[in-house]
Amino acid sequence: MAADLEEKTDRYEGLLAEALDAASVAPPDGTPMHDAALECEEMAASYLEDGRHFRDDDDLVNALASFSYGHAWLDAGARIGLFDVPTEGHLFTV
C-alpha cells in the first residue's frame, strides 16, 4: 500500500507541474477574468509547493491531496475558459 501511495503521489506531482507549464492565461489583461485566471494559477502553484513540503516531511497523504487540489484549480479554470490548454493528452478534461 505504501508503495502505491508513493508512486501515485509522485505521479500527481508531475502531472500538476506539467499542467502548470502547459496552461496559459486566456482572458485579456486588465479584465476580471484575467485576474481570476491569475488567482487560479496562484492557487495551483501554491498547492504544488505545499504538496512538495508535505512530501519532504514524509506526509504522503497530504502531499497527494495538495497535488490533487492544485490540479483541480487548473482543470476547473480550463473548463470555464480561464486557461488555454492542450485539448489532447492526459493533463486536462476539456
PDB file of C-alpha atoms in Angstrom:
ATOM      1  CA  MET A   1       0.000   0.000   0.000  1.00  0.00           C
ATOM      2  CA  ALA A   2       2.743   2.495   0.896  1.00  0.00           C
ATOM      3  CA  ALA A   3       4.497   1.892  -2.421  1.00  0.00           C
ATOM      4  CA  ASP A   4       1.242   2.596  -4.274  1.00  0.00           C
ATOM      5  CA  LEU A   5       0.753   5.842  -2.344  1.00  0.00           C
ATOM      6  CA  GLU A   6       4.314   6.921  -3.036  1.00  0.00           C
ATOM      7  CA  GLU A   7       4.026   6.195  -6.761  1.00  0.00           C
ATOM      8  CA  LYS A   8       0.684   7.971  -7.027  1.00  0.00           C
ATOM      9  CA  THR A   9       1.958  10.983  -5.099  1.00  0.00           C
ATOM     10  CA  ASP A  10       4.987  11.277  -7.383  1.00  0.00           C
ATOM     11  CA  ARG A  11       2.802  10.877 -10.477  1.00  0.00           C
ATOM     12  CA  TYR A  12       0.317  13.538  -9.353  1.00  0.00           C
ATOM     13  CA  GLU A  13       3.129  15.957  -8.535  1.00  0.00           C
ATOM     14  CA  GLY A  14       4.456  15.516 -12.059  1.00  0.00           C
ATOM     15  CA  LEU A  15       1.010  15.978 -13.584  1.00  0.00           C
ATOM     16  CA  LEU A  16       0.407  19.202 -11.664  1.00  0.00           C
ATOM     17  CA  ALA A  17       3.825  20.612 -12.556  1.00  0.00           C
ATOM     18  CA  GLU A  18       3.297  19.703 -16.214  1.00  0.00           C
ATOM     19  CA  ALA A  19      -0.220  21.171 -16.215  1.00  0.00           C
ATOM     20  CA  LEU A  20       1.038  24.443 -14.726  1.00  0.00           C
ATOM     21  CA  ASP A  21       3.598  24.688 -17.509  1.00  0.00           C
ATOM     22  CA  ALA A  22       1.032  23.867 -20.195  1.00  0.00           C
ATOM     23  CA  ALA A  23      -1.706  26.281 -19.082  1.00  0.00           C
ATOM     24  CA  SER A  24      -1.640  29.892 -20.212  1.00  0.00           C
ATOM     25  CA  VAL A  25      -3.979  32.655 -19.122  1.00  0.00           C
ATOM     26  CA  ALA A  26      -6.651  33.120 -21.796  1.00  0.00           C
ATOM     27  CA  PRO A  27      -8.626  36.299 -20.948  1.00  0.00           C
ATOM     28  CA  PRO A  28      -7.190  39.687 -21.905  1.00  0.00           C
ATOM     29  CA  ASP A  29      -5.047  41.534 -19.394  1.00  0.00           C
ATOM     30  CA  GLY A  30      -6.958  44.066 -17.314  1.00  0.00           C
ATOM     31  CA  THR A  31     -10.216  42.105 -17.248  1.00  0.00           C
ATOM     32  CA  PRO A  32     -11.816  40.498 -14.205  1.00  0.00           C
ATOM     33  CA  MET A  33     -11.497  37.076 -15.871  1.00  0.00           C
ATOM     34  CA  HIS A  34      -7.745  37.627 -16.321  1.00  0.00           C
ATOM     35  CA  ASP A  35      -7.485  38.399 -12.613  1.00  0.00           C
ATOM     36  CA  ALA A  36      -9.488  35.252 -11.827  1.00  0.00           C
ATOM     37  CA  ALA A  37      -7.153  33.183 -14.003  1.00  0.00           C
ATOM     38  CA  LEU A  38      -4.121  34.571 -12.172  1.00  0.00           C
ATOM     39  CA  GLU A  39      -5.720  33.667  -8.843  1.00  0.00           C
ATOM     40  CA  CYS A  40      -6.410  30.107 -10.003  1.00  0.00           C
ATOM     41  CA  GLU A  41      -2.858  29.804 -11.300  1.00  0.00           C
ATOM     42  CA  GLU A  42      -1.513  31.076  -7.981  1.00  0.00           C
ATOM     43  CA  MET A  43      -3.648  28.580  -6.059  1.00  0.00           C
ATOM     44  CA  ALA A  44      -2.380  25.698  -8.205  1.00  0.00           C
ATOM     45  CA  ALA A  45       1.232  26.783  -7.755  1.00  0.00           C
ATOM     46  CA  SER A  46       0.719  27.139  -4.003  1.00  0.00           C
ATOM     47  CA  TYR A  47      -0.751  23.650  -3.762  1.00  0.00           C
ATOM     48  CA  LEU A  48       2.248  22.310  -5.706  1.00  0.00           C
ATOM     49  CA  GLU A  49       4.592  23.982  -3.226  1.00  0.00           C
ATOM     50  CA  ASP A  50       2.547  22.743  -0.256  1.00  0.00           C
ATOM     51  CA  GLY A  51       2.497  19.214  -1.640  1.00  0.00           C
ATOM     52  CA  ARG A  52       6.263  19.224  -2.015  1.00  0.00           C
ATOM     53  CA  HIS A  53       6.612  20.422   1.564  1.00  0.00           C
ATOM     54  CA  PHE A  54       4.324  17.624   2.799  1.00  0.00           C
ATOM     55  CA  ARG A  55       6.222  15.039   0.744  1.00  0.00           C
ATOM     56  CA  ASP A  56       9.544  16.275   2.166  1.00  0.00           C
ATOM     57  CA  ASP A  57       8.023  15.691   5.614  1.00  0.00           C
ATOM     58  CA  ASP A  58       7.002  12.133   4.576  1.00  0.00           C
ATOM     59  CA  ASP A  59       3.323  13.105   4.753  1.00  0.00           C
ATOM     60  CA  LEU A  60       2.267  11.443   1.510  1.00  0.00           C
ATOM     61  CA  VAL A  61      -1.467  11.625   2.162  1.00  0.00           C
ATOM     62  CA  ASN A  62      -1.483  15.412   2.454  1.00  0.00           C
ATOM     63  CA  ALA A  63       1.035  15.722  -0.385  1.00  0.00           C
ATOM     64  CA  LEU A  64      -1.253  13.746  -2.693  1.00  0.00           C
ATOM     65  CA  ALA A  65      -4.262  15.785  -1.581  1.00  0.00           C
ATOM     66  CA  SER A  66      -2.390  19.029  -2.272  1.00  0.00           C
ATOM     67  CA  PHE A  67      -1.314  17.935  -5.736  1.00  0.00           C
ATOM     68  CA  SER A  68      -4.883  16.838  -6.497  1.00  0.00           C
ATOM     69  CA  TYR A  69      -6.410  20.115  -5.291  1.00  0.00           C
ATOM     70  CA  GLY A  70      -3.880  22.117  -7.285  1.00  0.00           C
ATOM     71  CA  HIS A  71      -4.708  20.243 -10.460  1.00  0.00           C
ATOM     72  CA  ALA A  72      -8.416  20.718  -9.795  1.00  0.00           C
ATOM     73  CA  TRP A  73      -7.949  24.506  -9.743  1.00  0.00           C
ATOM     74  CA  LEU A  74      -6.301  24.376 -13.164  1.00  0.00           C
ATOM     75  CA  ASP A  75      -8.747  21.893 -14.626  1.00  0.00           C
ATOM     76  CA  ALA A  76     -11.766  23.877 -13.478  1.00  0.00           C
ATOM     77  CA  GLY A  77     -10.205  27.077 -14.808  1.00  0.00           C
ATOM     78  CA  ALA A  78      -9.590  25.421 -18.156  1.00  0.00           C
ATOM     79  CA  ARG A  79     -13.207  24.249 -18.364  1.00  0.00           C
ATOM     80  CA  ILE A  80     -14.578  27.760 -17.848  1.00  0.00           C
ATOM     81  CA  GLY A  81     -12.145  29.388 -20.262  1.00  0.00           C
ATOM     82  CA  LEU A  82      -9.626  30.939 -17.888  1.00  0.00           C
ATOM     83  CA  PHE A  83      -6.756  28.989 -19.457  1.00  0.00           C
ATOM     84  CA  ASP A  84      -5.697  27.922 -22.890  1.00  0.00           C
ATOM     85  CA  VAL A  85      -4.638  24.299 -22.514  1.00  0.00           C
ATOM     86  CA  PRO A  86      -3.855  21.361 -24.748  1.00  0.00           C
ATOM     87  CA  THR A  87      -7.073  19.586 -25.706  1.00  0.00           C
ATOM     88  CA  GLU A  88      -5.289  16.326 -26.478  1.00  0.00           C
ATOM     89  CA  GLY A  89      -3.415  14.266 -23.944  1.00  0.00           C
ATOM     90  CA  HIS A  90      -3.734  13.463 -20.293  1.00  0.00           C
ATOM     91  CA  LEU A  91      -3.451  16.793 -18.485  1.00  0.00           C
ATOM     92  CA  PHE A  92      -6.921  18.340 -18.739  1.00  0.00           C
ATOM     93  CA  THR A  93     -10.525  17.149 -19.047  1.00  0.00           C
ATOM     94  CA  VAL A  94     -11.585  19.664 -21.704  1.00  0.00           C
TER      95      VAL A  94
END
